[in-house]
């Protein structure tokens, strides 16, 4: 049963996000500029506390909190530009790269969780799996999502460069949590970890949607896309709250990572990606061959590792 302070913290987080979602729906942009930094700051605080009680994964909590802090700083600068200085934050050169630091921190976190304290060959197998899934998801996105949009990013200057790098980190933020969760038995996945991974994936999805609106010139500050960003930060904060309520060392479930079942699940997921691409778009033979090459190389590398 959750402690009273835990329930209170979760209620505050949920209430702040619902408030922001209402602001996004109503279109009161200036109020959203004020509310956003509070959500980021609260999530940062809740996650940072976890570093104080964690044992083996303290660095992941520090880096995740740092990522949330970067986002909070960027939102605060955005609000200052818009409300105090009367400037257009979207024309800032530095803001896209401060937001990008959040993505980099999140990617470091999931990489660290994935590879910390793994046996040598199991680590190699996991790397082979995530590289294959990453490549397959990237190809899927490139073919299905419309490659011309990606190419047009580089014509947007500094914002396009930041968005292009973010796109790479987004693919990793989708790939790694999926690979981690597929490596664990469902009943062994702690609730806090589910919230954290859901937050990372939600962040990546919202970032991809944001890039789409930027390419199409349709981005609206403090709109539904930003509400999804705030949801991802709130989920990370909630994960921190739940961990602090009942600190569970991930090392205690390490024995369930990289079981043969987890390897099979990741391989099956790799096969599902091209099938989804076929359902969503009529692919040319050459495009199907790219997926086939990824799968074949993955299987060959896996056989070499298992032969060790």
Tab-separated table of C-alpha atoms in Angstrom:
chain	number	residue	atom	x	y	z
A	1	UNK	CA	0.000	0.000	0.000
A	2	UNK	CA	1.294	3.451	-0.928
A	3	UNK	CA	2.372	5.803	1.820
A	4	UNK	CA	0.363	8.983	2.311
A	5	UNK	CA	3.188	11.235	1.106
A	6	UNK	CA	3.565	9.063	-1.996
A	7	UNK	CA	-0.128	9.368	-2.827
A	8	UNK	CA	0.069	13.124	-2.245
A	9	UNK	CA	3.085	13.485	-4.560
A	10	UNK	CA	1.395	11.473	-7.310
A	11	UNK	CA	-1.793	13.515	-6.899
A	12	UNK	CA	0.118	16.797	-7.221
A	13	UNK	CA	1.911	15.568	-10.352
A	14	UNK	CA	-1.317	14.337	-11.932
A	15	UNK	CA	-3.149	17.563	-11.030
A	16	UNK	CA	-0.423	19.754	-12.523
A	17	UNK	CA	-0.454	17.755	-15.742
A	18	UNK	CA	-4.251	17.872	-15.979
A	19	UNK	CA	-4.032	21.635	-15.450
A	20	UNK	CA	-1.494	21.921	-18.250
A	21	UNK	CA	-3.586	19.686	-20.519
A	22	UNK	CA	-6.554	21.994	-19.876
A	23	UNK	CA	-4.381	24.982	-20.762
A	24	UNK	CA	-3.311	23.239	-23.977
A	25	UNK	CA	-6.925	22.578	-24.953
A	26	UNK	CA	-8.051	26.125	-24.121
A	27	UNK	CA	-5.129	27.705	-25.962
A	28	UNK	CA	-4.009	30.020	-23.134
A	29	UNK	CA	-0.363	30.041	-24.173
A	30	UNK	CA	1.035	32.439	-21.563
A	31	UNK	CA	-0.384	30.353	-18.718
A	32	UNK	CA	1.215	27.258	-20.219
A	33	UNK	CA	4.585	29.045	-20.269
A	34	UNK	CA	4.233	29.577	-16.513
A	35	UNK	CA	2.971	26.086	-15.641
A	36	UNK	CA	5.469	24.043	-17.681
A	37	UNK	CA	8.603	24.810	-15.597
A	38	UNK	CA	6.778	23.800	-12.403
A	39	UNK	CA	6.052	20.327	-13.783
A	40	UNK	CA	9.655	19.908	-14.889
A	41	UNK	CA	11.035	21.166	-11.573
A	42	UNK	CA	8.795	18.837	-9.558
A	43	UNK	CA	9.729	15.838	-11.698
A	44	UNK	CA	13.413	16.763	-11.312
A	45	UNK	CA	13.081	16.883	-7.532
A	46	UNK	CA	11.280	13.552	-7.290
A	47	UNK	CA	13.839	11.782	-9.487
A	48	UNK	CA	16.856	13.411	-7.816
A	49	UNK	CA	15.739	12.107	-4.404
A	50	UNK	CA	16.048	8.559	-5.744
A	51	UNK	CA	19.788	8.988	-6.249
A	52	UNK	CA	20.094	9.459	-2.494
A	53	UNK	CA	18.582	6.057	-1.669
A	54	UNK	CA	19.627	3.988	-4.691
A	55	UNK	CA	22.557	1.585	-4.418
A	56	UNK	CA	23.856	0.232	-7.727
A	57	UNK	CA	22.001	2.503	-10.137
A	58	UNK	CA	22.575	5.862	-8.467
A	59	UNK	CA	24.166	7.321	-11.606
A	60	UNK	CA	21.021	6.642	-13.659
A	61	UNK	CA	18.885	8.667	-11.254
A	62	UNK	CA	21.402	11.522	-11.283
A	63	UNK	CA	21.557	11.617	-15.076
A	64	UNK	CA	17.766	11.313	-15.468
A	65	UNK	CA	17.294	14.169	-12.995
A	66	UNK	CA	19.875	16.152	-14.966
A	67	UNK	CA	17.890	15.564	-18.159
A	68	UNK	CA	14.704	16.784	-16.484
A	69	UNK	CA	16.639	19.765	-15.117
A	70	UNK	CA	17.822	20.714	-18.608
A	71	UNK	CA	14.214	20.618	-19.809
A	72	UNK	CA	13.118	22.785	-16.886
A	73	UNK	CA	15.876	25.298	-17.652
A	74	UNK	CA	14.847	25.390	-21.309
A	75	UNK	CA	11.170	25.911	-20.398
A	76	UNK	CA	12.149	28.684	-17.982
A	77	UNK	CA	14.220	30.410	-20.665
A	78	UNK	CA	11.309	29.997	-23.091
A	79	UNK	CA	8.916	31.629	-20.617
A	80	UNK	CA	11.396	34.454	-19.962
A	81	UNK	CA	11.749	35.134	-23.673
A	82	UNK	CA	8.001	35.143	-24.240
A	83	UNK	CA	6.702	36.862	-21.101
A	84	UNK	CA	9.529	39.085	-19.851
A	85	UNK	CA	11.596	40.001	-22.907
A	86	UNK	CA	8.859	39.947	-25.525
A	87	UNK	CA	11.013	37.801	-27.839
A	88	UNK	CA	10.057	34.811	-29.962
A	89	UNK	CA	11.536	31.690	-28.255
A	90	UNK	CA	11.242	29.716	-31.499
A	91	UNK	CA	13.965	31.915	-33.012
A	92	UNK	CA	16.444	31.141	-30.234
A	93	UNK	CA	19.610	29.419	-31.400
A	94	UNK	CA	20.471	27.804	-28.076
A	95	UNK	CA	17.074	26.520	-26.882
A	96	UNK	CA	16.815	23.530	-29.292
A	97	UNK	CA	20.179	22.277	-28.068
A	98	UNK	CA	19.258	22.645	-24.378
A	99	UNK	CA	16.156	20.551	-25.042
A	100	UNK	CA	18.384	18.089	-26.915
A	101	UNK	CA	20.458	17.564	-23.751
A	102	UNK	CA	17.367	16.024	-22.151
A	103	UNK	CA	17.255	13.393	-24.888
A	104	UNK	CA	20.960	12.656	-24.477
A	105	UNK	CA	20.576	12.166	-20.710
A	106	UNK	CA	17.585	9.865	-21.151
A	107	UNK	CA	19.473	7.756	-23.718
A	108	UNK	CA	22.429	7.454	-21.331
A	109	UNK	CA	20.068	6.253	-18.607
A	110	UNK	CA	18.514	3.455	-20.638
A	111	UNK	CA	21.907	2.409	-22.005
A	112	UNK	CA	23.335	2.237	-18.485
A	113	UNK	CA	20.389	0.194	-17.223
A	114	UNK	CA	20.703	-2.109	-20.232
A	115	UNK	CA	24.402	-2.868	-19.962
A	116	UNK	CA	25.311	-2.432	-16.282
A	117	UNK	CA	26.707	-5.580	-14.670
A	118	UNK	CA	25.950	-7.907	-17.591
A	119	UNK	CA	27.950	-10.968	-18.435
A	120	UNK	CA	30.250	-10.327	-21.400
A	121	UNK	CA	28.553	-12.377	-24.105
A	122	UNK	CA	25.063	-11.577	-22.909
A	123	UNK	CA	25.987	-7.888	-23.222
A	124	UNK	CA	27.141	-8.522	-26.785
A	125	UNK	CA	23.888	-10.323	-27.592
A	126	UNK	CA	21.865	-7.476	-26.149
A	127	UNK	CA	23.857	-4.936	-28.175
A	128	UNK	CA	23.293	-6.939	-31.352
A	129	UNK	CA	19.566	-7.056	-30.595
A	130	UNK	CA	19.185	-3.339	-29.919
A	131	UNK	CA	21.297	-2.354	-32.942
A	132	UNK	CA	19.106	-4.531	-35.163
A	133	UNK	CA	15.874	-3.184	-33.644
A	134	UNK	CA	17.180	0.391	-33.868
A	135	UNK	CA	18.099	-0.022	-37.543
A	136	UNK	CA	14.780	-1.695	-38.333
A	137	UNK	CA	12.744	0.989	-36.527
A	138	UNK	CA	14.741	3.732	-38.263
A	139	UNK	CA	14.146	2.142	-41.677
A	140	UNK	CA	10.477	1.674	-40.791
A	141	UNK	CA	10.173	5.341	-39.860
A	142	UNK	CA	12.099	6.453	-42.952
A	143	UNK	CA	9.965	4.458	-45.393
A	144	UNK	CA	6.556	4.774	-43.759
A	145	UNK	CA	6.820	8.277	-42.347
A	146	UNK	CA	8.047	9.826	-45.645
A	147	UNK	CA	11.788	10.175	-46.199
A	148	UNK	CA	11.385	13.597	-47.846
A	149	UNK	CA	10.450	15.070	-44.461
A	150	UNK	CA	13.687	13.857	-42.916
A	151	UNK	CA	15.766	15.282	-45.736
A	152	UNK	CA	14.017	18.648	-45.411
A	153	UNK	CA	15.075	18.889	-41.751
A	154	UNK	CA	18.623	19.779	-42.702
A	155	UNK	CA	17.322	22.788	-44.632
A	156	UNK	CA	15.939	24.309	-41.406
A	157	UNK	CA	19.324	25.445	-40.106
A	158	UNK	CA	20.331	24.979	-36.458
A	159	UNK	CA	16.824	23.880	-35.448
A	160	UNK	CA	16.848	21.251	-38.183
A	161	UNK	CA	20.242	19.943	-37.054
A	162	UNK	CA	19.047	19.679	-33.440
A	163	UNK	CA	15.842	17.965	-34.616
A	164	UNK	CA	17.772	15.494	-36.766
A	165	UNK	CA	20.006	14.527	-33.825
A	166	UNK	CA	16.905	14.299	-31.629
A	167	UNK	CA	15.366	11.918	-34.135
A	168	UNK	CA	18.285	9.534	-33.650
A	169	UNK	CA	17.990	9.707	-29.856
A	170	UNK	CA	14.229	9.202	-30.164
A	171	UNK	CA	14.739	5.928	-32.035
A	172	UNK	CA	17.083	4.807	-29.242
A	173	UNK	CA	14.583	5.873	-26.572
A	174	UNK	CA	11.969	3.670	-28.208
A	175	UNK	CA	14.324	0.766	-28.934
A	176	UNK	CA	16.059	0.437	-25.567
A	177	UNK	CA	13.036	0.456	-23.217
A	178	UNK	CA	11.293	-2.081	-25.446
A	179	UNK	CA	14.396	-4.284	-25.447
A	180	UNK	CA	14.736	-3.991	-21.654
A	181	UNK	CA	11.105	-4.844	-20.965
A	182	UNK	CA	11.191	-7.754	-23.422
A	183	UNK	CA	14.157	-9.103	-21.438
A	184	UNK	CA	12.177	-9.323	-18.216
A	185	UNK	CA	9.280	-11.461	-17.103
A	186	UNK	CA	6.195	-9.265	-16.841
A	187	UNK	CA	5.633	-10.003	-13.175
A	188	UNK	CA	9.257	-9.079	-12.433
A	189	UNK	CA	9.061	-5.547	-13.847
A	190	UNK	CA	8.801	-3.066	-10.926
A	191	UNK	CA	6.021	-0.489	-11.209
A	192	UNK	CA	8.479	2.404	-10.990
A	193	UNK	CA	10.439	0.991	-13.957
A	194	UNK	CA	7.268	0.720	-16.032
A	195	UNK	CA	6.532	4.384	-15.360
A	196	UNK	CA	10.087	5.449	-16.190
A	197	UNK	CA	10.198	3.481	-19.436
A	198	UNK	CA	6.720	4.703	-20.389
A	199	UNK	CA	7.963	8.238	-19.763
A	200	UNK	CA	10.995	7.752	-22.016
A	201	UNK	CA	8.907	6.250	-24.824
A	202	UNK	CA	6.237	8.978	-24.477
A	203	UNK	CA	9.004	11.588	-24.645
A	204	UNK	CA	10.390	10.039	-27.840
A	205	UNK	CA	6.944	9.839	-29.450
A	206	UNK	CA	6.138	13.442	-28.554
A	207	UNK	CA	9.525	14.511	-29.937
A	208	UNK	CA	8.891	12.741	-33.245
A	209	UNK	CA	5.470	14.401	-33.476
A	210	UNK	CA	7.077	17.759	-32.678
A	211	UNK	CA	9.610	17.305	-35.481
A	212	UNK	CA	6.726	16.524	-37.819
A	213	UNK	CA	4.974	19.778	-36.899
A	214	UNK	CA	8.227	21.735	-37.323
A	215	UNK	CA	8.762	20.324	-40.816
A	216	UNK	CA	5.177	21.176	-41.737
A	217	UNK	CA	5.333	24.608	-40.071
A	218	UNK	CA	2.392	23.674	-37.862
A	219	UNK	CA	3.910	23.810	-34.355
A	220	UNK	CA	1.732	25.557	-31.761
A	221	UNK	CA	3.454	26.344	-28.420
A	222	UNK	CA	1.672	24.923	-25.369
A	223	UNK	CA	-0.580	22.825	-27.573
A	224	UNK	CA	-1.394	19.115	-27.454
A	225	UNK	CA	2.161	18.188	-28.477
A	226	UNK	CA	3.624	20.039	-25.492
A	227	UNK	CA	0.985	18.417	-23.279
A	228	UNK	CA	2.390	15.049	-24.353
A	229	UNK	CA	5.897	16.262	-23.483
A	230	UNK	CA	4.639	17.251	-20.033
A	231	UNK	CA	2.999	13.844	-19.656
A	232	UNK	CA	6.341	12.147	-20.327
A	233	UNK	CA	8.056	14.273	-17.664
A	234	UNK	CA	5.217	13.556	-15.234
A	235	UNK	CA	5.566	9.806	-15.838
A	236	UNK	CA	9.290	9.997	-15.061
A	237	UNK	CA	8.514	11.978	-11.933
A	238	UNK	CA	5.901	9.411	-10.914
A	239	UNK	CA	8.457	6.656	-11.436
A	240	UNK	CA	10.779	8.497	-9.056
A	241	UNK	CA	8.020	8.863	-6.472
A	242	UNK	CA	7.192	5.151	-6.614
A	243	UNK	CA	10.850	4.129	-6.346
A	244	UNK	CA	11.400	6.398	-3.342
A	245	UNK	CA	8.327	4.833	-1.704
A	246	UNK	CA	9.765	1.326	-2.136
A	247	UNK	CA	13.395	1.316	-3.354
A	248	UNK	CA	13.969	-1.837	-5.403
A	249	UNK	CA	17.486	-2.412	-6.636
A	250	UNK	CA	17.379	-3.421	-10.286
A	251	UNK	CA	20.234	-5.784	-9.508
A	252	UNK	CA	17.704	-7.963	-7.713
A	253	UNK	CA	15.950	-8.718	-11.007
A	254	UNK	CA	19.150	-8.975	-13.067
A	255	UNK	CA	18.905	-12.764	-13.050
A	256	UNK	CA	15.777	-12.465	-15.179
A	257	UNK	CA	17.497	-10.369	-17.824
A	258	UNK	CA	18.697	-11.958	-21.048
A	259	UNK	CA	16.942	-15.244	-20.534
A	260	UNK	CA	16.457	-17.291	-23.694
A	261	UNK	CA	12.825	-16.177	-23.638
A	262	UNK	CA	13.891	-12.526	-23.710
A	263	UNK	CA	16.134	-13.160	-26.712
A	264	UNK	CA	13.259	-14.881	-28.519
A	265	UNK	CA	10.891	-11.974	-27.759
A	266	UNK	CA	13.354	-9.430	-29.131
A	267	UNK	CA	13.836	-11.502	-32.285
A	268	UNK	CA	10.074	-11.756	-32.773
A	269	UNK	CA	9.711	-8.005	-32.313
A	270	UNK	CA	12.360	-7.544	-35.000
A	271	UNK	CA	10.217	-9.623	-37.381
A	272	UNK	CA	7.040	-7.685	-36.549
A	273	UNK	CA	8.492	-4.314	-37.642
A	274	UNK	CA	8.635	-5.054	-41.411
A	275	UNK	CA	5.194	-6.666	-41.223
A	276	UNK	CA	3.792	-3.416	-39.810
A	277	UNK	CA	5.561	-1.488	-42.559
A	278	UNK	CA	3.880	-3.673	-45.192
A	279	UNK	CA	0.463	-3.076	-43.608
A	280	UNK	CA	0.946	0.699	-43.475
A	281	UNK	CA	2.544	1.251	-46.862
A	282	UNK	CA	3.129	-0.657	-50.089
A	283	UNK	CA	6.861	-1.264	-49.984
A	284	UNK	CA	9.074	-1.807	-53.010
A	285	UNK	CA	11.157	-4.970	-53.284
A	286	UNK	CA	14.369	-3.031	-52.623
A	287	UNK	CA	12.877	-1.634	-49.406
A	288	UNK	CA	11.864	-5.095	-48.227
A	289	UNK	CA	15.390	-6.295	-48.917
A	290	UNK	CA	16.750	-3.713	-46.446
A	291	UNK	CA	14.637	-5.274	-43.694
A	292	UNK	CA	15.733	-8.732	-44.832
A	293	UNK	CA	19.421	-7.790	-44.650
A	294	UNK	CA	18.989	-6.443	-41.098
A	295	UNK	CA	17.295	-9.661	-39.965
A	296	UNK	CA	19.860	-11.932	-41.658
A	297	UNK	CA	22.845	-10.024	-40.224
A	298	UNK	CA	21.201	-10.097	-36.785
A	299	UNK	CA	20.735	-13.858	-36.950
A	300	UNK	CA	24.301	-14.455	-38.142
A	301	UNK	CA	25.764	-12.316	-35.353
A	302	UNK	CA	23.543	-14.028	-32.785
A	303	UNK	CA	24.717	-17.461	-33.926
A	304	UNK	CA	28.349	-16.371	-33.618
A	305	UNK	CA	27.743	-15.123	-30.069
A	306	UNK	CA	25.867	-18.276	-29.022
A	307	UNK	CA	28.724	-20.338	-30.450
A	308	UNK	CA	31.196	-18.800	-28.014
